[in-house]
Coordinates of C-alpha atoms in Angstrom, one line a residue:
M205 CA 127.3 34.5 97.8
K206 CA 124.3 32.4 96.9
V207 CA 122.3 34.1 94.1
L208 CA 118.7 33.3 92.8
V209 CA 117.8 34.3 89.2
L210 CA 114.1 34.4 88.6
G211 CA 113.1 33.7 85.2
A212 CA 114.9 31.4 82.7
G213 CA 113.9 33.3 79.5
G214 CA 116.3 35.4 77.4
M215 CA 116.9 38.0 80.1
G216 CA 117.3 35.6 83.0
A217 CA 119.5 33.3 81.0
K218 CA 122.0 36.0 80.1
A219 CA 121.9 37.4 83.7
A220 CA 122.7 33.9 85.1
E221 CA 125.5 33.2 82.6
T222 CA 127.2 36.5 83.4
V223 CA 126.7 36.1 87.2
A224 CA 128.1 32.6 86.9
Q225 CA 131.7 34.0 86.0
Y226 CA 132.0 35.7 89.2
D227 CA 134.3 34.1 91.6
E228 CA 132.3 35.6 94.6
I229 CA 129.3 33.4 93.6
S230 CA 129.3 30.0 95.5
G231 CA 125.8 28.9 94.4
L232 CA 123.4 29.9 91.6
T233 CA 119.8 28.9 91.3
L234 CA 117.9 29.6 88.2
A235 CA 114.1 29.3 89.0
D236 CA 111.3 29.2 86.4
L237 CA 108.0 27.5 86.0
D238 CA 109.5 25.6 83.1
F239 CA 112.1 23.4 84.8
E240 CA 113.5 21.9 81.6
C241 CA 114.3 25.4 80.3
A242 CA 115.9 26.4 83.6
D243 CA 117.8 23.2 83.8
R244 CA 119.2 23.8 80.2
I245 CA 120.4 27.2 81.3
A246 CA 121.8 26.1 84.5
K247 CA 123.9 23.3 82.9
K248 CA 125.5 26.0 80.7
C249 CA 126.4 28.1 83.7
G250 CA 128.6 25.3 85.2
S251 CA 128.9 23.2 88.4
K252 CA 127.9 25.8 90.8
A253 CA 124.4 26.4 89.1
R254 CA 121.2 24.4 89.6
A255 CA 117.7 24.7 88.3
L256 CA 114.4 25.0 90.4
K257 CA 110.9 24.7 89.2
L258 CA 109.2 27.6 90.8
D259 CA 105.8 29.3 90.5
V260 CA 106.3 32.9 91.6
T261 CA 102.6 33.2 92.4
D262 CA 103.0 30.6 95.0
P263 CA 103.8 32.7 98.2
T264 CA 105.2 29.8 100.1
A265 CA 107.4 28.5 97.5
L266 CA 108.6 31.9 96.7
H267 CA 109.5 32.8 100.2
R268 CA 111.3 29.4 100.5
A269 CA 113.4 30.0 97.4
L270 CA 114.3 33.6 98.5
S271 CA 115.2 32.6 102.1
E272 CA 117.9 30.3 100.7
A273 CA 119.5 33.1 98.7
E274 CA 121.7 36.1 99.5
A275 CA 120.6 38.1 96.6
V276 CA 117.9 37.8 94.0
L277 CA 117.8 39.0 90.3
N278 CA 114.2 39.3 89.1
C279 CA 113.8 38.7 85.4
V280 CA 110.1 37.7 85.6
G281 CA 107.7 39.9 83.6
P282 CA 105.3 41.6 83.2
F283 CA 106.4 43.9 86.1
F284 CA 103.0 45.3 86.4
R285 CA 101.9 41.9 87.5
F286 CA 104.9 40.4 89.2
G287 CA 107.0 43.1 90.3
V288 CA 105.4 44.4 93.5
P289 CA 104.5 40.8 94.9
I290 CA 108.0 39.5 94.2
L291 CA 109.6 42.7 95.6
T292 CA 107.5 42.4 98.6
A293 CA 108.5 38.8 99.3
A294 CA 112.3 39.7 99.0
I295 CA 111.7 42.5 101.6
E296 CA 110.0 40.1 103.9
T297 CA 112.8 37.4 103.7
G298 CA 115.6 40.0 103.8
T299 CA 117.0 39.2 100.5
P300 CA 118.8 42.0 98.4
Y301 CA 116.8 42.5 95.2
F302 CA 117.6 43.6 91.7
D303 CA 115.4 43.8 88.7
I304 CA 114.9 45.2 85.0
C305 CA 111.4 46.7 85.4
D306 CA 110.8 48.9 82.5
D307 CA 107.2 50.2 83.4
P308 CA 106.8 53.4 85.1
E309 CA 103.6 52.6 87.2
P310 CA 105.1 49.5 89.0
T311 CA 108.2 51.3 89.3
L312 CA 106.4 54.0 91.5
E313 CA 104.5 51.2 93.3
M314 CA 107.8 49.5 94.2
L315 CA 109.5 52.8 95.3
A316 CA 106.7 53.2 97.7
L317 CA 107.9 50.1 99.5
N318 CA 111.1 52.0 100.4
D319 CA 110.1 52.5 104.1
K320 CA 109.3 48.8 104.5
A321 CA 112.7 47.8 103.0
Q322 CA 114.6 50.1 105.1
A323 CA 112.8 48.7 108.3
N324 CA 113.9 45.2 107.1
N325 CA 117.5 46.4 106.2
V326 CA 117.0 45.4 102.6
L327 CA 118.4 47.0 99.4
A328 CA 116.4 46.8 96.3
I329 CA 117.4 48.4 93.1
V330 CA 114.6 48.7 90.5
G331 CA 115.2 49.2 86.7
I332 CA 118.9 48.4 86.2
G333 CA 118.8 47.2 82.7
A334 CA 119.5 49.2 79.5
S335 CA 116.6 51.7 79.6
P336 CA 115.9 52.1 82.4
G337 CA 119.4 51.4 83.9
I338 CA 122.3 52.6 81.6
S339 CA 120.2 55.4 80.6
N340 CA 119.7 56.5 84.3
L341 CA 123.4 56.5 84.9
L342 CA 124.1 58.5 81.7
A343 CA 121.6 61.0 82.9
A344 CA 123.1 61.2 86.3
K345 CA 126.3 62.3 84.6
T346 CA 124.4 65.1 82.9
C347 CA 122.4 66.2 85.9
T348 CA 125.6 66.7 88.0
A349 CA 127.2 68.9 85.4
L350 CA 124.5 71.6 85.3
D351 CA 123.2 74.0 88.1
E352 CA 119.7 74.0 86.8
I353 CA 117.9 71.7 84.4
D354 CA 114.7 72.9 82.4
H355 CA 114.5 69.6 80.5
L356 CA 116.2 66.3 81.3
I357 CA 115.9 63.8 78.2
T358 CA 116.6 60.1 78.1
G359 CA 116.5 58.6 74.5
W360 CA 117.2 55.6 72.5
S361 CA 117.4 55.1 68.8
L362 CA 115.5 52.9 66.5
D363 CA 117.3 53.9 63.5
D364 CA 118.5 51.1 61.3
D365 CA 122.3 51.4 62.1
P366 CA 124.1 48.2 61.9
D367 CA 127.3 49.7 62.9
G368 CA 125.9 51.2 66.0
P369 CA 126.0 49.8 69.6
M370 CA 122.7 48.2 69.1
G371 CA 123.3 47.0 65.7
D372 CA 122.7 43.4 66.6
L373 CA 119.5 44.1 68.4
D374 CA 116.8 41.7 67.2
L375 CA 113.3 42.6 68.2
N376 CA 112.0 39.2 67.1
E377 CA 114.4 37.3 69.6
E378 CA 112.9 35.6 72.5
G379 CA 111.1 38.3 74.6
G380 CA 110.7 40.4 71.5
N381 CA 106.9 40.0 71.5
A382 CA 106.8 41.1 75.2
A383 CA 108.8 44.1 74.3
F384 CA 106.3 45.1 71.5
V385 CA 103.4 44.8 73.9
H386 CA 105.2 46.9 76.4
W387 CA 106.0 49.4 73.7
M388 CA 102.5 49.8 72.7
E389 CA 101.3 50.2 76.3
Q390 CA 103.7 53.2 76.7
C391 CA 102.8 54.6 73.3
S392 CA 98.9 54.7 73.9
G393 CA 96.5 56.2 76.4
N394 CA 98.1 58.4 79.0
V395 CA 101.5 57.9 80.7
T396 CA 103.2 59.3 83.7
S397 CA 105.9 61.8 83.3
W398 CA 107.4 64.8 85.1
V399 CA 106.2 68.3 84.2
D400 CA 106.7 71.6 86.0
G401 CA 108.4 69.9 88.9
K402 CA 105.7 67.2 89.6
L403 CA 104.4 63.8 88.3
T404 CA 101.9 64.5 85.6
S405 CA 99.7 62.3 83.3
V406 CA 100.5 63.1 79.6
K407 CA 99.9 61.8 76.1
P408 CA 102.8 60.0 74.7
L409 CA 104.1 60.1 71.0
Q410 CA 104.5 64.0 71.2
P411 CA 107.2 65.6 68.9
L412 CA 110.1 66.9 70.8
K413 CA 112.8 68.9 69.1
V414 CA 116.2 68.2 70.4
T415 CA 119.7 69.6 69.5
Y416 CA 122.6 67.2 70.4
P417 CA 125.8 69.0 70.7
G418 CA 128.2 68.3 67.8
I419 CA 125.4 66.3 65.9
G420 CA 122.5 68.7 65.2
Q421 CA 118.7 68.9 65.6
R422 CA 116.0 66.5 65.0
T423 CA 112.5 65.5 66.2
L424 CA 112.1 62.9 68.8
W425 CA 108.9 61.1 69.9
T426 CA 108.1 60.9 73.6
V427 CA 107.2 57.5 75.0
G428 CA 106.3 56.3 78.6
H429 CA 109.1 55.0 80.7
P430 CA 110.6 55.0 84.3
E431 CA 113.4 57.2 83.7
P432 CA 111.3 60.5 83.8
V433 CA 109.5 59.5 87.0
T434 CA 112.7 58.5 88.9
L435 CA 115.5 60.9 88.0
P436 CA 113.8 64.0 89.3
L437 CA 113.4 62.3 92.8
T438 CA 117.2 62.2 93.1
F439 CA 118.0 65.3 91.1
N440 CA 115.7 67.9 92.4
H441 CA 116.9 70.7 90.3
V442 CA 115.1 69.1 87.2
T443 CA 111.9 70.9 86.1
K444 CA 110.8 68.6 83.2
A445 CA 111.8 65.0 82.3
S446 CA 111.0 63.0 79.2
N447 CA 111.9 59.7 77.6
A448 CA 111.9 59.9 73.8
M449 CA 112.6 57.7 70.8
V450 CA 114.7 58.5 67.9
L451 CA 112.9 57.2 64.8
N452 CA 111.9 58.4 61.4
R453 CA 108.7 60.4 60.8
L454 CA 107.2 57.6 58.8
D455 CA 107.5 55.0 61.7
A456 CA 106.3 57.7 64.1
M457 CA 103.0 58.3 62.2
G458 CA 102.6 54.5 62.1
L459 CA 102.9 54.2 65.8
K460 CA 100.5 57.2 66.2
D461 CA 98.0 55.4 64.2
L462 CA 98.3 52.2 66.2
A463 CA 98.0 54.3 69.4
R464 CA 94.7 56.0 68.1
R465 CA 93.2 52.8 67.2
I466 CA 94.0 51.4 70.7
D467 CA 92.7 54.5 72.4
A468 CA 89.5 54.2 70.3
G469 CA 89.0 50.6 71.3
R470 CA 89.3 49.4 67.6
I471 CA 92.2 47.1 68.4
T472 CA 93.9 45.8 71.6
I473 CA 97.4 46.3 72.5
D474 CA 98.2 42.7 71.8
E475 CA 96.8 43.1 68.2
A476 CA 98.9 46.5 67.7
A477 CA 102.0 44.5 69.1
A478 CA 101.4 41.8 66.5
E479 CA 101.3 44.3 63.7
I480 CA 104.6 46.0 64.6
S481 CA 106.1 42.4 65.1
G482 CA 104.9 41.5 61.6
S483 CA 106.5 44.7 60.1
F484 CA 109.8 43.8 61.6
S485 CA 109.8 40.0 60.6
D486 CA 108.8 40.5 57.1
G487 CA 112.0 41.9 56.0
G488 CA 110.7 45.3 55.5
G489 CA 108.2 44.7 53.0
S490 CA 108.5 45.4 49.3
A491 CA 111.3 47.2 47.6
F492 CA 109.1 50.3 47.2
Q493 CA 108.4 50.3 51.1
S494 CA 112.0 50.0 51.8
F495 CA 112.7 52.9 49.4
I496 CA 110.3 55.0 51.2
A497 CA 111.5 54.1 54.6
W498 CA 115.0 55.0 53.4
I499 CA 113.8 58.3 52.2
A500 CA 112.1 59.1 55.5
S501 CA 115.1 58.2 57.5
R502 CA 117.0 60.7 55.5
L503 CA 114.5 63.5 55.9
S504 CA 114.2 62.9 59.7
G505 CA 117.7 64.4 60.4
P506 CA 121.1 63.6 61.7
K507 CA 121.9 60.3 63.3
F508 CA 121.6 60.3 67.1
P509 CA 123.4 58.0 69.5
S510 CA 121.8 54.7 70.3
L511 CA 121.4 55.3 74.0
F512 CA 121.9 58.7 75.5
A513 CA 120.9 61.4 78.1
L514 CA 120.7 65.2 77.5
A515 CA 120.1 68.0 80.0
E516 CA 119.0 71.4 78.9
G517 CA 119.6 74.2 81.5
R518 CA 122.2 76.5 83.0
L519 CA 125.8 76.4 84.3
D520 CA 127.2 79.4 86.1
G521 CA 124.0 81.4 85.0
R522 CA 124.4 80.9 81.4
P523 CA 122.5 78.5 79.0
A524 CA 124.1 75.1 78.7
I525 CA 123.5 71.5 77.4
A526 CA 125.2 68.4 79.0
A527 CA 125.0 65.1 76.9
A528 CA 126.2 61.7 77.5
A529 CA 126.0 58.5 75.4
I530 CA 127.2 54.9 75.3
T531 CA 129.4 54.0 72.5
S532 CA 129.7 50.3 72.9
L533 CA 127.3 47.7 74.4
P534 CA 127.3 43.9 75.3
K535 CA 126.7 41.4 72.5
D536 CA 123.6 39.1 72.3
G537 CA 121.2 41.9 71.5
M538 CA 118.3 42.8 73.8
A539 CA 119.3 40.2 76.4
G540 CA 122.9 41.4 76.5
I541 CA 122.2 45.0 76.8
T542 CA 119.4 44.5 79.4
S543 CA 120.9 41.6 81.6
V544 CA 124.6 42.5 81.8
P545 CA 123.8 45.8 83.6
L546 CA 121.8 43.9 86.0
A547 CA 124.7 41.5 86.7
V548 CA 127.1 44.5 86.9
A549 CA 124.8 46.0 89.7
L550 CA 125.1 42.7 91.6
K551 CA 128.9 42.7 91.1
L552 CA 129.2 46.3 92.7
Y553 CA 126.9 45.2 95.5
I554 CA 129.1 42.2 96.4
E555 CA 132.2 44.5 96.2
G556 CA 130.7 46.9 98.7
K557 CA 130.4 49.7 96.1
I558 CA 126.6 50.1 96.6
A559 CA 125.4 50.9 100.1
G560 CA 122.2 51.7 101.9
T561 CA 118.9 50.2 102.2
G562 CA 115.5 50.9 100.7
V563 CA 113.9 50.6 97.4
K564 CA 115.9 52.8 95.0
A565 CA 116.3 53.6 91.2
P566 CA 119.9 53.1 89.9
E567 CA 120.8 56.8 89.9
A568 CA 120.1 57.0 93.7
V569 CA 122.7 54.5 94.8
I570 CA 125.2 53.6 91.9
D571 CA 128.1 55.8 91.1
P572 CA 128.1 56.1 87.2
D573 CA 131.8 55.9 86.9
L574 CA 132.1 52.9 89.1
F575 CA 129.3 51.4 87.0
F576 CA 130.7 52.0 83.6
G577 CA 134.2 50.9 84.8
T578 CA 132.8 47.4 85.7
F579 CA 130.7 47.4 82.7
H580 CA 133.3 48.3 80.1
P581 CA 134.9 44.7 79.8
F582 CA 131.7 43.4 78.5
C583 CA 131.1 46.1 75.8
V584 CA 132.1 44.8 72.4
S585 CA 129.3 45.9 70.1
P586 CA 129.9 47.2 67.4
S587 CA 133.6 46.9 68.7
P588 CA 135.5 47.2 71.8
V589 CA 136.6 50.8 72.9
S590 CA 138.8 52.1 75.6
R591 CA 137.4 52.7 79.0
E592 CA 137.9 56.5 78.5
K593 CA 135.8 56.3 75.2
L594 CA 132.9 54.0 76.6
V595 CA 130.8 57.1 77.4
S596 CA 130.9 60.1 75.3
F597 CA 130.3 63.3 77.5
T598 CA 130.1 66.8 76.5
V599 CA 128.9 70.2 78.2
S600 CA 128.5 73.1 75.9

C-alpha cells in the first residue's frame, strides 16, 4: 500500500515513523510545505519513504498527491481551517482518510460529508488520536456495558504524575503551543456538547463531581472536545455526554480567569495560550508557588487515571457505573500518544478489520478490543503491561 502522510511536524513525523514499520507499506510519502523538514523525517523512515513539498491550500497539487496514494493520514492543523478542505479532496480522489482532529466544530462539519463519502465509496475516520481516539474506544466499552446511560464522561488528567502513562508528556515540545491555543479555544466562549439527548451550546469549565469506582470522588472541569458530540451518535442510549479535565482547583481557577478575560475581549486566545505556556516552561515558578500547587493538588482529591471513560446509568434496572482506563501508552510524549493510534487505525484498515464507507468517528467503525490488541505492543510508558492489563475495566 502507498500511504501519504500530510504534515511533517511532531505528529506527522511519529505517524510516518510508525507506519514505515509495516510490511504492507510499499511506499510512504511525507508531504509538507517545508521540504527540508519532510525530507529529514523521510530519511529516518527508510528506503520506501520520500519527501514531497506540498501546499495543502493548492487544490491541484493536493489532488495530485492524494491521487497517487492508497490512504492518507492527515496531521495538518488547525483542523478548523484544513480539516474539511483536505477531507473533501480525499473523498473526491477516492482516498481512504484518517486524521487526529480534536476540535468539535470541524468534526461535525466533516461528519456532514458522510453521504458524499459513501457515494464515492470512501472511508474516512475522523479523530483517531489520544483524545479523541483512545478515549472514544474506552467509552465504547463502557457504553456497551450498560442498558441506559444518564451521563457519559471522557476525561484526561493534568495532574503531575511522572509515574503515570502520560508521565513523559511535554507540553512545550513541538506542537505544544498549538495545543495551548486549542486548549484555550475549548475553555472559553461556548462549546458544543450533548445535553438532554441533543447537541447543545454550553459554557466550558463547569465543575463536575465524578466518582470513579475503586478510587473515589473528585471535581473535574468540563472542556470542549469531539467525544461528547460523536459518541451519542453511535450509542443512542446516552442522555448526556461531557469531556472533562482532571486538574487541581488552583489550576482550574487560573483557567477560568483566562477564559473570562478572553470572553471580555481583554486578551486574545493566543495571548492566553502564551501565558499558559510560560507557566509550564518556567519550571513551576518560585518555591512558594510550587508549595501552593502541591497543597492544591492534595486538596483536590484522589488521583484519577490519565485517560479514561466513565458511564453512569443503569444495568438490569439498577444504578450502575462502568469505567475504562488505559494503563500504559506509547513513548515520545504528545506525538506518541496521538500519532500511534492513527497508525494503528491504518493497520487495522489494511488488515480488513475496519469495513464500510462514509465519514465516521472511531467508535462507529473500530472494534475496541481489536484496536487495543494492535495498540498494545507500542505501549511502554510508564512501563509495559500484559495485553489483559492494558485497559482497566470495571462495572459496579
